[in-house]
Every structure is written in C-alpha cells, then in structure tokens.
Coordinates of C-alpha atoms in Angstrom, one line a residue:
Chain A
M1 CA -19.9 -13.0 15.1
V2 CA -18.7 -11.4 18.4
T3 CA -21.6 -11.3 20.7
G4 CA -21.8 -10.5 24.4
R5 CA -18.7 -10.6 26.5
T6 CA -15.8 -12.6 25.3
L7 CA -12.8 -11.7 27.5
N8 CA -13.8 -13.5 30.6
Q9 CA -15.2 -10.0 31.3
T10 CA -16.8 -9.1 34.6
T11 CA -18.8 -6.3 36.1
D12 CA -17.5 -7.2 39.5
I13 CA -16.0 -3.8 40.4
E14 CA -13.5 -5.3 43.0
T15 CA -12.1 -7.6 40.4
L16 CA -11.7 -4.8 37.9
E17 CA -10.0 -2.7 40.5
R18 CA -7.6 -5.4 41.3
V19 CA -6.8 -6.0 37.6
A20 CA -6.2 -2.2 37.2
A21 CA -3.8 -2.3 40.1
E22 CA -1.9 -5.2 38.5
T23 CA -1.8 -3.4 35.2
R24 CA -0.3 -0.4 36.9
L25 CA 2.4 -2.5 38.4
R26 CA 3.2 -3.9 34.9
V27 CA 3.4 -0.4 33.5
L28 CA 5.7 0.7 36.2
E29 CA 8.0 -2.3 35.7
M30 CA 8.0 -1.7 31.9
S31 CA 8.9 2.0 32.3
S32 CA 11.6 1.1 34.8
R33 CA 13.1 -1.7 32.7
A34 CA 12.9 0.1 29.3
K35 CA 13.7 3.6 30.7
T36 CA 10.7 5.0 28.9
A37 CA 8.9 8.3 29.5
H38 CA 5.2 9.1 29.6
L39 CA 4.5 7.0 32.7
G40 CA 2.2 9.6 34.3
G41 CA -0.2 9.7 31.4
A42 CA -0.2 5.9 31.2
L43 CA -1.2 5.5 34.8
S44 CA -4.0 8.0 34.5
C45 CA -5.8 6.1 31.7
I46 CA -5.5 2.5 33.2
D47 CA -8.8 2.5 34.9
I48 CA -10.5 3.6 31.7
L49 CA -8.8 0.9 29.7
T50 CA -9.6 -1.7 32.3
A51 CA -13.3 -0.7 32.3
L52 CA -13.3 -1.0 28.5
Y53 CA -11.5 -4.3 28.2
G54 CA -12.7 -5.8 31.4
A55 CA -16.4 -5.0 31.1
V56 CA -17.5 -3.3 27.9
L57 CA -15.8 -4.2 24.6
R58 CA -17.1 -7.0 22.6
I59 CA -13.8 -8.4 21.3
D60 CA -12.3 -11.9 21.3
P61 CA -8.6 -12.1 22.1
E62 CA -8.4 -15.4 20.2
H63 CA -9.8 -13.6 17.0
P64 CA -8.6 -10.0 17.5
E65 CA -9.3 -9.1 13.8
N66 CA -12.9 -10.4 13.7
S67 CA -14.7 -7.9 11.5
D68 CA -17.6 -7.6 14.0
R69 CA -15.4 -6.7 17.0
D70 CA -15.6 -3.4 18.8
R71 CA -12.7 -1.1 17.8
C72 CA -10.7 0.7 20.5
I73 CA -8.0 3.1 19.6
L74 CA -5.7 4.6 22.2
S75 CA -5.3 7.9 20.4
K76 CA -2.8 9.2 23.1
G77 CA -0.2 6.8 21.7
H78 CA 2.5 8.0 24.1
A79 CA 0.6 6.0 26.9
I80 CA 0.8 2.8 24.9
S81 CA 2.5 0.9 27.7
A82 CA -0.9 1.0 29.5
M83 CA -2.6 -0.5 26.4
Y84 CA 0.1 -3.2 26.0
A85 CA -0.2 -4.2 29.7
C86 CA -4.0 -4.1 29.4
L87 CA -4.1 -6.3 26.3
A88 CA -1.7 -8.8 27.9
K89 CA -3.8 -8.8 31.0
W90 CA -6.9 -9.6 29.1
G91 CA -5.3 -12.4 27.0
F92 CA -4.3 -10.9 23.7
F93 CA -0.7 -12.0 24.1
P94 CA 1.3 -13.5 27.0
E95 CA 2.1 -11.1 29.8
A96 CA 5.6 -12.3 29.9
E97 CA 6.1 -10.6 26.6
L98 CA 5.9 -7.2 28.3
V99 CA 9.6 -7.6 29.3
H100 CA 10.4 -7.0 25.6
Y101 CA 8.7 -3.5 25.6
N102 CA 10.8 -1.1 23.7
A103 CA 13.5 -3.8 23.1
E104 CA 15.2 -3.9 19.7
N105 CA 13.1 -5.8 17.1
S106 CA 10.4 -6.6 19.6
R107 CA 6.7 -6.2 18.6
L108 CA 6.1 -3.8 21.4
P109 CA 7.7 -0.6 20.3
E110 CA 7.8 2.5 22.6
Q111 CA 4.9 3.8 20.4
P112 CA 2.9 1.3 18.4
S113 CA 3.4 0.5 14.7
P114 CA 0.5 -0.7 12.6
G115 CA -0.7 -4.0 13.8
C116 CA 2.4 -4.5 15.9
A117 CA 0.7 -6.7 18.5
P118 CA -2.7 -8.4 18.7
G119 CA -5.4 -6.0 19.7
I120 CA -3.6 -2.9 18.5
E121 CA -6.1 -1.2 16.2
W122 CA -4.0 1.8 15.1
A123 CA -0.5 3.2 15.2
T124 CA -0.8 6.4 17.2
G125 CA 1.7 8.7 18.8
S126 CA 0.9 11.8 16.7
L127 CA -2.0 13.3 18.6
G128 CA -5.3 14.2 17.0
H129 CA -5.7 11.3 14.6
G130 CA -7.5 8.6 16.6
L131 CA -10.9 10.1 16.8
S132 CA -11.2 10.6 13.0
V133 CA -9.9 7.1 12.3
A134 CA -12.5 5.7 14.8
L135 CA -15.1 7.8 13.1
G136 CA -14.1 6.3 9.7
M137 CA -14.4 2.8 11.2
A138 CA -17.8 3.6 12.6
L139 CA -19.0 5.0 9.3
A140 CA -17.7 1.9 7.6
G141 CA -19.6 -0.2 10.1
R142 CA -22.8 1.6 9.3
M143 CA -22.3 1.2 5.5
A144 CA -21.6 -2.5 6.0
G145 CA -24.6 -3.0 8.3
R146 CA -22.5 -4.1 11.2
S147 CA -23.2 -3.3 14.8
Y148 CA -19.7 -2.8 16.3
N149 CA -18.9 0.2 18.4
C150 CA -15.7 2.3 18.0
Y151 CA -13.9 3.9 20.9
A152 CA -11.2 6.5 21.0
V153 CA -9.3 7.2 24.2
M154 CA -7.8 10.7 24.0
S155 CA -5.7 12.9 26.2
D156 CA -6.8 16.4 27.3
G157 CA -3.8 18.1 25.6
E158 CA -4.8 16.2 22.5
C159 CA -8.0 18.2 22.4
E160 CA -5.9 21.2 21.4
E161 CA -5.5 19.7 18.0
G162 CA -7.9 21.2 15.5
S163 CA -8.6 17.9 13.8
I164 CA -10.4 16.7 17.0
W165 CA -13.1 19.3 16.4
E166 CA -13.3 18.6 12.7
A167 CA -14.1 15.0 13.7
A168 CA -16.5 16.2 16.4
M169 CA -18.5 18.2 13.9
M170 CA -18.7 15.4 11.3
A171 CA -19.6 12.8 13.9
A172 CA -22.5 14.9 15.2
Q173 CA -23.6 15.9 11.7
R174 CA -23.7 12.2 10.7
K175 CA -25.3 11.1 14.0
V176 CA -22.7 8.5 14.5
D177 CA -24.1 6.8 17.6
R178 CA -21.6 4.0 17.6
L179 CA -18.7 6.3 18.2
V180 CA -17.6 6.8 21.8
A181 CA -14.8 9.2 22.8
I182 CA -13.2 9.1 26.2
V183 CA -11.0 12.1 27.3
D184 CA -8.5 11.2 30.0
Y185 CA -8.7 14.6 31.6
N186 CA -5.8 14.6 33.9
K187 CA -5.3 18.4 33.6
L188 CA -1.5 18.1 32.8
Q189 CA 0.2 18.1 29.5
A190 CA 3.8 17.9 28.6
T191 CA 5.0 21.3 29.9
G192 CA 2.3 22.3 32.4
R193 CA -1.3 22.7 33.5
V194 CA -3.6 22.2 30.5
N195 CA -5.8 25.2 31.5
E196 CA -2.8 27.4 31.9
I197 CA -1.6 26.6 28.4
M198 CA -4.9 26.6 26.6
A199 CA -8.5 27.5 27.4
M200 CA -9.7 23.9 27.7
D201 CA -12.5 24.5 30.2
P202 CA -15.4 24.1 30.1
L203 CA -14.5 21.0 28.2
P204 CA -17.8 19.1 28.6
D205 CA -19.7 22.1 27.4
K206 CA -17.5 22.3 24.4
W207 CA -18.4 18.7 23.4
R208 CA -22.1 19.4 24.1
A209 CA -22.0 22.5 21.9
F210 CA -20.5 20.3 19.2
G211 CA -23.6 18.1 19.4
W212 CA -22.3 15.2 21.5
H213 CA -23.9 13.4 24.4
C214 CA -21.5 14.1 27.2
Q215 CA -21.0 12.5 30.6
E216 CA -18.5 13.5 33.3
V217 CA -17.2 10.9 35.6
D218 CA -14.5 10.3 38.1
G219 CA -12.0 8.5 35.8
H220 CA -10.8 6.4 38.7
D221 CA -14.2 5.2 40.0
M222 CA -14.5 1.9 38.3
G223 CA -18.2 1.5 38.9
A224 CA -18.9 5.0 37.5
L225 CA -16.7 4.3 34.5
V226 CA -18.4 1.0 33.6
A227 CA -21.8 2.6 34.0
A228 CA -20.9 5.6 31.9
L229 CA -19.5 3.4 29.1
E230 CA -22.6 1.2 29.2
R231 CA -24.8 4.3 28.9
A232 CA -22.6 5.7 26.1
R233 CA -23.0 2.5 24.1
A234 CA -26.8 2.6 24.5
F235 CA -27.1 6.2 23.4
G236 CA -28.9 6.7 20.1
E237 CA -28.8 9.4 17.5
Q238 CA -25.6 11.1 18.8
P239 CA -21.9 10.3 19.3
S240 CA -21.0 10.1 22.9
V241 CA -18.1 11.4 24.9
I242 CA -17.0 10.7 28.5
V243 CA -14.9 13.4 30.1
A244 CA -13.1 11.3 32.7
H245 CA -11.6 13.4 35.4
T246 CA -8.3 11.7 36.3
V247 CA -5.0 12.2 38.1
K248 CA -1.8 12.0 36.2
G249 CA 0.4 9.3 37.8
K250 CA -2.7 7.8 39.6
G251 CA -2.0 5.0 42.0
V252 CA 1.5 5.9 43.2
S253 CA 1.5 8.7 45.8
F254 CA 4.8 10.2 44.8
M255 CA 3.8 10.3 41.1
E256 CA 0.4 11.7 41.4
D257 CA -0.2 15.1 39.8
D258 CA 3.6 15.5 39.5
N259 CA 4.4 16.3 35.9
N260 CA 8.1 15.2 36.2
W261 CA 6.6 11.7 35.5
H262 CA 5.8 12.8 32.0
Y263 CA 9.5 12.3 31.4
R264 CA 11.0 10.2 34.2
S265 CA 11.1 6.5 34.6
P266 CA 11.2 4.9 38.0
T267 CA 14.1 3.2 39.7
E268 CA 13.8 -0.4 41.0
E269 CA 13.4 1.0 44.5
E270 CA 10.6 3.3 43.4
V271 CA 8.9 0.3 41.7
K272 CA 9.1 -1.6 45.0
T273 CA 7.6 1.3 47.0
A274 CA 4.8 1.7 44.4
R275 CA 4.1 -2.1 44.5
I276 CA 3.4 -1.8 48.2
E277 CA 1.2 1.2 47.7
L278 CA -0.8 -0.7 45.0
G279 CA -1.5 -3.4 47.6
L280 CA 0.5 -5.9 45.5
A281 CA 3.5 -6.6 47.8
D282 CA 3.2 -10.3 47.1
A283 CA 2.4 -10.0 43.4
S284 CA 4.8 -11.7 40.9
L285 CA 7.0 -9.5 38.9
L286 CA 7.9 -9.6 35.2
S287 CA 10.7 -12.0 34.7
G288 CA 13.0 -12.5 31.8
G289 CA 16.3 -10.7 32.5
S290 CA 17.3 -7.2 33.3
S291 CA 16.5 -3.9 31.8
Q292 CA 17.0 -3.6 28.1
Q293 CA 18.9 -0.3 28.3
Chain B
M1 CA -10.3 16.3 -16.2
R2 CA -12.6 16.9 -13.2
N3 CA -15.7 16.1 -15.2
A4 CA -14.1 12.9 -16.4
F5 CA -13.2 12.1 -12.8
A6 CA -16.8 12.7 -11.6
Q7 CA -18.3 10.6 -14.4
E8 CA -15.8 7.8 -14.0
I9 CA -16.2 7.4 -10.2
T10 CA -19.9 7.2 -10.7
H11 CA -19.4 4.6 -13.2
L12 CA -17.0 2.6 -11.0
A13 CA -19.3 3.0 -8.0
W14 CA -22.0 1.1 -9.9
A15 CA -19.6 -1.8 -10.5
N16 CA -18.0 -1.8 -7.0
D17 CA -20.2 -1.4 -3.9
R18 CA -17.1 -0.8 -1.8
V19 CA -16.3 2.6 -3.5
V20 CA -16.8 5.5 -1.2
L21 CA -16.3 9.2 -2.2
L22 CA -15.2 11.8 0.4
M23 CA -14.8 15.4 -0.6
G24 CA -14.0 18.7 0.9
D25 CA -16.9 21.0 0.0
I26 CA -16.0 21.6 -3.6
G27 CA -17.4 20.8 -7.0
N28 CA -20.8 22.5 -7.0
R29 CA -23.2 20.0 -8.6
L30 CA -20.2 18.0 -10.0
F31 CA -21.2 14.9 -8.0
D32 CA -25.0 15.2 -8.3
E33 CA -25.3 12.0 -10.2
Y34 CA -23.0 10.1 -7.8
K35 CA -24.9 11.4 -4.8
E36 CA -28.2 10.5 -6.2
A37 CA -27.2 7.0 -6.8
F38 CA -24.9 6.4 -3.8
G39 CA -25.9 8.9 -1.2
E40 CA -24.9 6.5 1.6
R41 CA -21.4 6.2 0.1
F42 CA -20.9 9.9 -0.2
F43 CA -19.4 12.2 2.5
N44 CA -19.0 15.9 2.1
C45 CA -16.5 16.4 4.9
G46 CA -16.7 20.1 4.8
V47 CA -13.7 22.4 5.1
G48 CA -11.7 19.9 7.2
E49 CA -9.2 18.0 5.2
A50 CA -7.2 16.5 8.1
N51 CA -10.3 14.8 9.4
M52 CA -11.3 13.7 5.9
V53 CA -8.1 11.9 5.3
S54 CA -8.1 10.1 8.7
V55 CA -11.7 9.2 8.3
A56 CA -10.9 7.7 4.9
A57 CA -8.1 5.7 6.4
G58 CA -10.5 4.3 9.0
I59 CA -13.0 3.4 6.2
A60 CA -10.3 1.8 4.1
A61 CA -9.1 -0.3 7.1
S62 CA -12.6 -1.6 7.4
G63 CA -12.8 -3.0 3.9
F64 CA -14.1 -0.1 1.7
R65 CA -12.3 1.7 -1.1
P66 CA -12.4 5.5 -0.2
V67 CA -11.5 8.2 -2.7
C68 CA -10.8 11.7 -1.3
Y69 CA -11.2 14.7 -3.5
T70 CA -10.5 18.4 -3.1
I71 CA -8.3 21.2 -4.3
T72 CA -4.7 20.0 -4.6
P73 CA -2.9 22.1 -1.9
F74 CA -5.6 21.3 0.6
M75 CA -5.6 17.6 -0.4
T76 CA -1.9 17.3 -0.1
A77 CA 0.0 19.9 1.9
R78 CA -2.8 20.8 4.4
C79 CA -3.4 17.3 5.7
Y80 CA 0.0 15.9 4.9
E81 CA 0.6 14.3 8.3
Q82 CA -2.7 12.5 8.2
T83 CA -1.8 11.1 4.7
R84 CA 1.7 10.2 6.0
I85 CA 0.6 8.3 9.1
D86 CA -2.9 7.1 8.7
V87 CA -2.8 6.3 5.0
C88 CA 0.8 5.5 4.1
Y89 CA 2.2 4.1 7.4
H90 CA -0.9 1.9 7.7
N91 CA -0.7 1.1 3.9
V92 CA -4.5 1.3 3.5
P93 CA -6.0 1.6 0.0
V94 CA -7.1 5.3 0.0
V95 CA -7.1 7.1 -3.3
I96 CA -6.2 10.8 -2.8
V97 CA -7.2 13.0 -5.7
G98 CA -5.9 16.6 -5.9
T99 CA -7.9 18.7 -8.5
G100 CA -6.7 21.9 -10.0
A101 CA -3.0 20.9 -9.6
G102 CA -0.1 23.0 -10.9
L103 CA -1.3 26.3 -12.2
S104 CA -4.8 25.3 -13.0
Y105 CA -6.1 27.8 -10.5
A106 CA -3.5 30.4 -11.6
S107 CA -5.7 33.5 -11.1
L108 CA -6.5 32.5 -7.5
G109 CA -2.9 33.0 -6.4
A110 CA -0.3 31.1 -4.4
T111 CA -2.9 29.7 -2.0
H112 CA -4.3 27.6 -4.8
H113 CA -1.2 27.0 -6.9
S114 CA 0.2 23.5 -6.4
F115 CA 3.7 22.8 -7.7
D116 CA 5.0 20.9 -4.7
D117 CA 2.4 18.2 -4.6
I118 CA 4.4 15.5 -6.6
A119 CA 7.4 16.1 -4.3
L120 CA 5.3 15.8 -1.2
M121 CA 3.5 12.7 -2.3
R122 CA 6.3 10.8 -4.0
V123 CA 8.5 10.9 -0.9
L124 CA 6.0 9.0 1.1
P125 CA 6.7 5.2 1.4
E126 CA 3.9 3.0 0.0
M127 CA 2.4 5.9 -2.0
R128 CA 1.9 5.5 -5.8
V129 CA 1.8 8.8 -7.8
F130 CA -0.3 9.0 -11.0
C131 CA -0.4 12.1 -13.1
P132 CA -2.8 11.6 -16.0
G133 CA -2.3 13.6 -19.2
D134 CA -5.8 14.2 -20.3
A135 CA -9.4 13.3 -19.4
M136 CA -9.1 9.8 -20.9
E137 CA -6.1 9.1 -18.8
V138 CA -8.0 10.3 -15.8
R139 CA -10.5 7.5 -16.3
A140 CA -7.8 4.9 -16.8
C141 CA -5.8 6.1 -13.8
L142 CA -8.9 6.0 -11.5
R143 CA -9.7 2.5 -12.6
L144 CA -6.1 1.5 -12.0
A145 CA -5.9 3.2 -8.6
L146 CA -8.9 1.3 -7.3
E147 CA -7.2 -2.0 -8.2
Q148 CA -4.2 -1.2 -6.0
E149 CA -3.7 -2.7 -2.6
G150 CA -2.2 0.5 -1.1
P151 CA -2.4 4.3 -1.3
V152 CA -2.5 6.2 -4.6
Y153 CA -2.3 9.9 -5.3
I154 CA -3.9 11.1 -8.5
R155 CA -3.1 14.6 -9.8
L156 CA -5.8 16.3 -11.8
G157 CA -5.8 19.5 -13.8
K158 CA -8.9 21.5 -14.4
K159 CA -11.9 21.1 -16.7
N160 CA -12.2 21.2 -20.5
E161 CA -8.5 20.7 -21.3
P162 CA -7.8 19.4 -24.9
V163 CA -8.2 15.7 -25.0
V164 CA -5.3 13.8 -26.6
H165 CA -6.6 10.2 -26.5
E166 CA -9.8 9.1 -28.3
S167 CA -10.6 6.6 -25.6
P168 CA -9.2 5.6 -22.2
P169 CA -5.8 4.0 -22.8
E170 CA -4.8 0.7 -21.3
L171 CA -2.4 1.9 -18.5
E172 CA -0.2 -0.3 -16.3
V173 CA 1.5 0.8 -13.1
G174 CA 5.1 1.7 -13.8
Q175 CA 4.7 1.9 -17.5
F176 CA 4.7 5.2 -19.4
F177 CA 2.3 5.4 -22.3
R178 CA 3.7 6.2 -25.8
V179 CA 1.5 8.8 -27.4
A180 CA 3.7 9.5 -30.5
E181 CA 6.9 7.8 -31.9
G182 CA 10.1 9.5 -32.8
E183 CA 13.8 9.1 -33.3
N184 CA 15.8 12.2 -32.1
V185 CA 14.0 13.7 -29.1
C186 CA 12.0 12.1 -26.3
L187 CA 9.5 14.3 -24.5
L188 CA 8.6 12.9 -21.2
S189 CA 5.3 14.6 -20.4
C190 CA 4.0 14.6 -16.9
G191 CA 0.3 15.1 -16.2
N192 CA -1.7 18.0 -17.5
M193 CA 1.2 19.3 -19.7
L194 CA 0.3 16.7 -22.4
P195 CA -1.6 18.9 -24.8
E196 CA 1.2 21.6 -24.6
V197 CA 3.8 18.9 -25.1
M198 CA 2.0 17.8 -28.3
Q199 CA 2.4 21.3 -29.5
V200 CA 6.1 21.2 -28.7
R201 CA 6.3 18.0 -30.8
E202 CA 4.5 19.8 -33.7
R203 CA 7.1 22.5 -33.7
L204 CA 10.0 20.1 -33.6
Q205 CA 8.6 17.9 -36.3
G206 CA 8.2 21.1 -38.4
E207 CA 12.0 21.5 -38.0
D208 CA 12.5 17.9 -39.1
I209 CA 13.2 16.7 -35.6
S210 CA 11.6 13.3 -35.1
T211 CA 10.0 13.5 -31.7
E212 CA 8.6 10.9 -29.4
V213 CA 6.1 11.7 -26.7
M214 CA 5.6 9.6 -23.6
S215 CA 2.8 10.4 -21.2
C216 CA 4.5 9.7 -17.9
F217 CA 1.4 9.3 -15.8
S218 CA 3.2 6.8 -13.4
V219 CA 5.6 9.1 -11.6
K220 CA 5.9 6.6 -8.8
P221 CA 6.9 3.9 -9.6
L222 CA 8.8 5.2 -12.6
D223 CA 9.1 3.3 -15.9
E224 CA 12.7 2.3 -15.5
D225 CA 12.8 0.3 -18.7
C226 CA 11.5 3.3 -20.7
L227 CA 14.1 5.6 -19.1
A228 CA 16.9 3.2 -19.9
R229 CA 15.8 2.9 -23.4
A230 CA 15.3 6.7 -23.8
F231 CA 18.7 7.7 -22.5
G232 CA 20.4 5.1 -24.7
R233 CA 18.6 6.0 -27.9
F234 CA 17.7 9.7 -28.1
D235 CA 19.9 12.8 -28.4
V236 CA 17.7 14.8 -25.9
V237 CA 15.3 13.6 -23.3
A238 CA 13.1 16.4 -21.8
T239 CA 10.9 16.2 -18.8
I240 CA 8.0 18.6 -18.8
E241 CA 5.7 19.2 -15.8
E242 CA 3.6 21.9 -14.3
H243 CA 5.5 21.4 -11.0
S244 CA 8.6 22.7 -9.3
K245 CA 11.8 21.5 -10.8
I246 CA 12.7 20.7 -7.2
G247 CA 11.3 17.3 -6.2
G248 CA 8.9 16.7 -9.1
F249 CA 8.9 14.3 -12.0
G250 CA 12.0 15.8 -13.6
A251 CA 13.8 15.5 -10.3
A252 CA 12.8 11.8 -10.1
V253 CA 14.2 11.2 -13.6
A254 CA 17.4 13.1 -12.7
E255 CA 17.7 10.9 -9.5
W256 CA 17.3 7.8 -11.7
R257 CA 19.8 9.2 -14.2
A258 CA 22.4 9.8 -11.4
D259 CA 22.0 6.1 -10.4
H260 CA 22.0 4.8 -14.0
P261 CA 24.5 6.9 -15.9
A262 CA 24.6 4.7 -19.1
G263 CA 23.4 6.3 -22.4
G264 CA 24.4 9.5 -24.0
A265 CA 21.2 11.5 -24.1
Q266 CA 21.1 15.0 -22.8
L267 CA 18.6 15.5 -20.0
L268 CA 16.5 18.8 -20.1
R269 CA 14.1 19.5 -17.3
F270 CA 11.2 21.9 -17.8
G271 CA 9.2 23.0 -14.7
I272 CA 8.6 25.9 -12.4
G273 CA 11.4 27.7 -10.6
D274 CA 12.0 28.0 -6.9
A275 CA 9.7 31.0 -6.4
F276 CA 6.1 31.9 -5.7
F277 CA 4.1 33.7 -8.3
H278 CA 2.9 37.1 -7.1
Q279 CA 1.5 38.3 -10.4
A280 CA -2.2 38.3 -11.4
G281 CA -2.9 36.2 -14.5
G282 CA -4.2 33.0 -15.9
Q283 CA -2.7 29.6 -16.5
A284 CA -1.3 30.4 -20.0
Y285 CA 0.3 33.6 -18.7
L286 CA 2.0 31.9 -15.7
R287 CA 3.1 29.1 -17.9
R288 CA 4.8 31.6 -20.2
L289 CA 6.5 33.2 -17.2
A290 CA 7.8 29.7 -16.2
G291 CA 8.9 28.9 -19.7
L292 CA 6.4 26.2 -19.9
D293 CA 4.8 27.3 -23.2
A294 CA 5.4 25.4 -26.4
P295 CA 7.4 28.0 -28.3
S296 CA 9.8 28.5 -25.4
M297 CA 10.4 24.8 -24.8
A298 CA 10.8 24.0 -28.5
G299 CA 13.3 26.8 -28.8
Q300 CA 15.4 25.5 -25.9
I301 CA 15.4 22.0 -27.2
L302 CA 16.5 23.2 -30.7
S303 CA 19.3 25.2 -29.1
K304 CA 20.4 22.1 -27.2
L305 CA 20.4 20.0 -30.3
A306 CA 22.4 22.7 -32.2
A307 CA 25.0 22.7 -29.4
R308 CA 25.4 19.0 -29.6
A309 CA 25.7 18.9 -33.4

C-alpha cells in the first residue's frame, strides 16, 4: 500500500524551486549532449512535474509498479527529457544514467517506449492519447476499489486533438474524480502561436463547459502549483483540470518564448550561460563522456 | 454472430470478474442482460472510438480484460492509431471486436463496408486476428481471445447467419478447424463466408470433386502446418473471404506460399477487388458483383481443375 508521501517529498517551496532549477540544468545538458529537439516544451513543464513528484504523487521509487500508486502520464511525450530528469531527481533511477539519453540501445529513448525506465507509465509521443489512457486507469481503479489518482500532463497544442475532448466528455459523464489533467499552456506549438493556429482560448471555459473543475495557475509559481494540485486531488464528483500558464523555454532568458527552441539544442557555451542564470554555477554536471552524436 | 457475441460475453463476465465491455453506442438492447448484471463493468463510450480504445488500454494495463465493440470500420480504421500505439505497442490484452464486417452492412454503403480491416489489423505487431465462421465459432473465439496475454481482433458478421457447427468447436490459436474432409480441392474459408463456402463444397461434390473445407478463423497467426499439408496434397487450394484481395487472408496465404514454394497445388484467391461499391443493394447482391457467390466460385474452381487435367 502506498500511503502518504514516499519520495522524500516536501512542501517546502524553496526546496522544490531549487530541485526544479537542477532539473532544468539536467534537461539542458541532455539536449546539448544528445542534440535533441523539443527543449522549450520540456523547460515549460518542469515546475509542474516537480510539484507533482516533489509534493503530490503517492508513489514509491523503490516499488514503481505498486498497484496502489498514483499514475502520472506525460502525454506531451516530446518533452520526455523533463520526465526522465525529474524521475532521476526523485530517485527512480540514477541521475548519472541521464548521460545515456537517446544513446543507442539505452533505456532512455528520445521518446519513451513502454516501460522503458522505472516510473514511465506510458509510451507517449503521439499527442492526444494520454488523457484517455489515464481515464482508463482511473476507471479501472474505481472498479477495483482502489484509491489512486491518475494525472495526465498535456500540451496546449495537444488540445487540438479531438480525442482529448472525447475523453473530457466521458470523464465528466462518469464523474471520474480521481482524474487530474494539467495543461502546460505555454501558448506556442511547433510552428507558431497556439491562438493564431487554432481558436484555443478561452481554454479554461472550454474545460468548464465540458463539465470539469478548472483552476488557472501560474505554472511557474511552485506554491500555487502545489496548492492547485492538492485542491484538484480533493475535488469530488468531477474530474479536475489545471490550466497552467507557462513560458516555453522557462528559466533561460535567451530561450524564453522563443520558438526556435522547439527544434534547436544548445551548445556547451549556451549551457554554461544557462547554468549561471539558473543560479547553479557551482552545481555538478553530468559526467560520463562526451555527447553521443 | 452479434447475438452470439452478446450472449457469450455475458456468460464469460459471470465467470471472470475482470471482463469489461466497452462499446460505441450501437446494439440497441443487445447488451441489456450484460448491463443488468454488470453495470459497473459496462461503458457506452458514445460516438468516440479513439477515446474508447485508449481507455480500454488504460483499463487493460490496470489488470482488467476489456472488450471493445462497435461497427467494424469505426472499430478498426477510425481509431487505428490508438490501437497501434496504446494497445499493440504496449501489448495489453484488449479484445477488439468489429461487428458487421465485410459486406454485412452492404446497403449502408461504403462508410459501413469493411473489407480492409483484416489488412489493417494483421500488419500490427502483437495483434492476433480471429475471423469466426459462424455463431458457434464466435463463442469459441471470444473464449480463446480472453485467454490471450496480448491484443486480439475478432471480426464478426451480422446476425442470423446460417450456423454451420452444432456447438462451439474447440479452437486453438494458429490452428484452422476442419469442417469437412476431402481429397481434391481445399477451400480455406475465412470468417463469415463459411456458410457460402459450404454451398461451394456441395456444388463441387455434386461434380464428384472431393472437397475439404477448413474454417480459417486464425488469420494471424496462420496455421502453417495446415498450409504445408494443403499445398502438398490438393490440386487446388482456394482462399475465400469477404475482404479485399489486397492484404487480407488470401494475401497472407500467398505471402506464406511465396516463402514456402513446395507442393504443387494451384492457389486461387476469392475476395473483393480494388474498388469501392457505389451501387445500392444488399449483401447477396454485392457478393455476386464481387464473384463471392457459390455458383461463381464453384465455376471458377471447376475451370481451374479442367485446365490442370
């Protein structure tokens, strides 16, 4: 039985903010070494993931398949470097393993495969799947009489997939109160501004109209995120969504709100600059050889 | 077939409390008995097949045995990517049931025709493909499907088709079922063509052509021993399916044949050509247009035998 907090979790906001900064540095290093894309969207969801793993989820890294654990699916699978770094940070596997991200035959592919690493609940990468899968897991929990919660972290562009709204309708109809969706609303998708490509706004009103309890938060305010996630968990009779207003590339001034970082990976010099901006000039770096590519 | 499915899943749900039924807003009153007994394990997912399949995958990953059911093109093509990624890539035990396959819904037009579903499903890694030949085989296939550790696709016809078997046969994965023995011609019947194939046999027997009939419910995996035996022993081996000749059961047999060229039998493939149907008409009419009626198929087989003589 997974009860209470099991990850050396904390509600100390300063601690969570420091861990989030360290996780950002890892993600920057991973992208730089592996020459992988999707860095901006990884940086925008790190505070959300840190709040979840650091303060909210009931899950034991020593027993990551415990049937009573909370389930968390990163539905925006292109940002999985953030999830890998977060899982490593919270003890699911050694942080040193992050150097193998996207290396041949490693268990940390550029986008996750099923069960590739401890704590990875679902292989995502194709958008619009994670919410339905989390809904299925929540329905299974209800049928089995278990009390775990299911979380799906989605991108804003992902909400253009019709399947998201199929899941939204069914979750509300079935009153699945143990389902929590978090939208990383960074306002940018692959080729431009979300609201210039599709009529996304008013996004919170859309979720409310679909029967969900909806909270809006600053997705980089750790205290607000933890409080919203705690409220979402306690909310009965309705599924709950948190629309987290975020900034793509958050934490590194020259990456923030610049969509080139949907595709670019940083040079070693850029990582050095970012490291100072993150307040981690003295932090240790990943070791284990040079870039894989 | 669909009534047999509804009865059998209700029966199986009594025996196994992990069985869950998800359906896409079809089958008016078909599942009343199931719903009454197992309301908490029944989900009408509405007209949203993509969500239904991913929900089923999440349910399966959490220890239950979900069965998804709706009209074939919506159960296969409409939500193909969800089946591919959430079900097959994760190798979770979801049973996907397409009803009204082939030309069962002939009069409703191309939106409801499904002669590409075997092709779509059999190309997916981890997926097993079962095409039962009559209502009794439906029951046997569903039982077998729920014993598998990974995904299964079951292809159903409509309701009230002629029943060939008196009781559910004992089926094994990867083993075709011999319905009738013969010496000269082997008819490999796939799915709901079985009653028509039995009529083909009658016509050939009437011409003193000893004809074997195999119900090839296990399209994936194929029964390779049966194929090796058939191509080595018979003069003509014919595949018969209410599906496109591209990518279906006959194509699977032809692929196998290309890799295993031993044996002298002539392969004949009966199926639907590479075109949509634009005409109004029922299943029997469209089958005649496709050459899938017993007189036409028997005639072609006799011509082939005459040419070989």
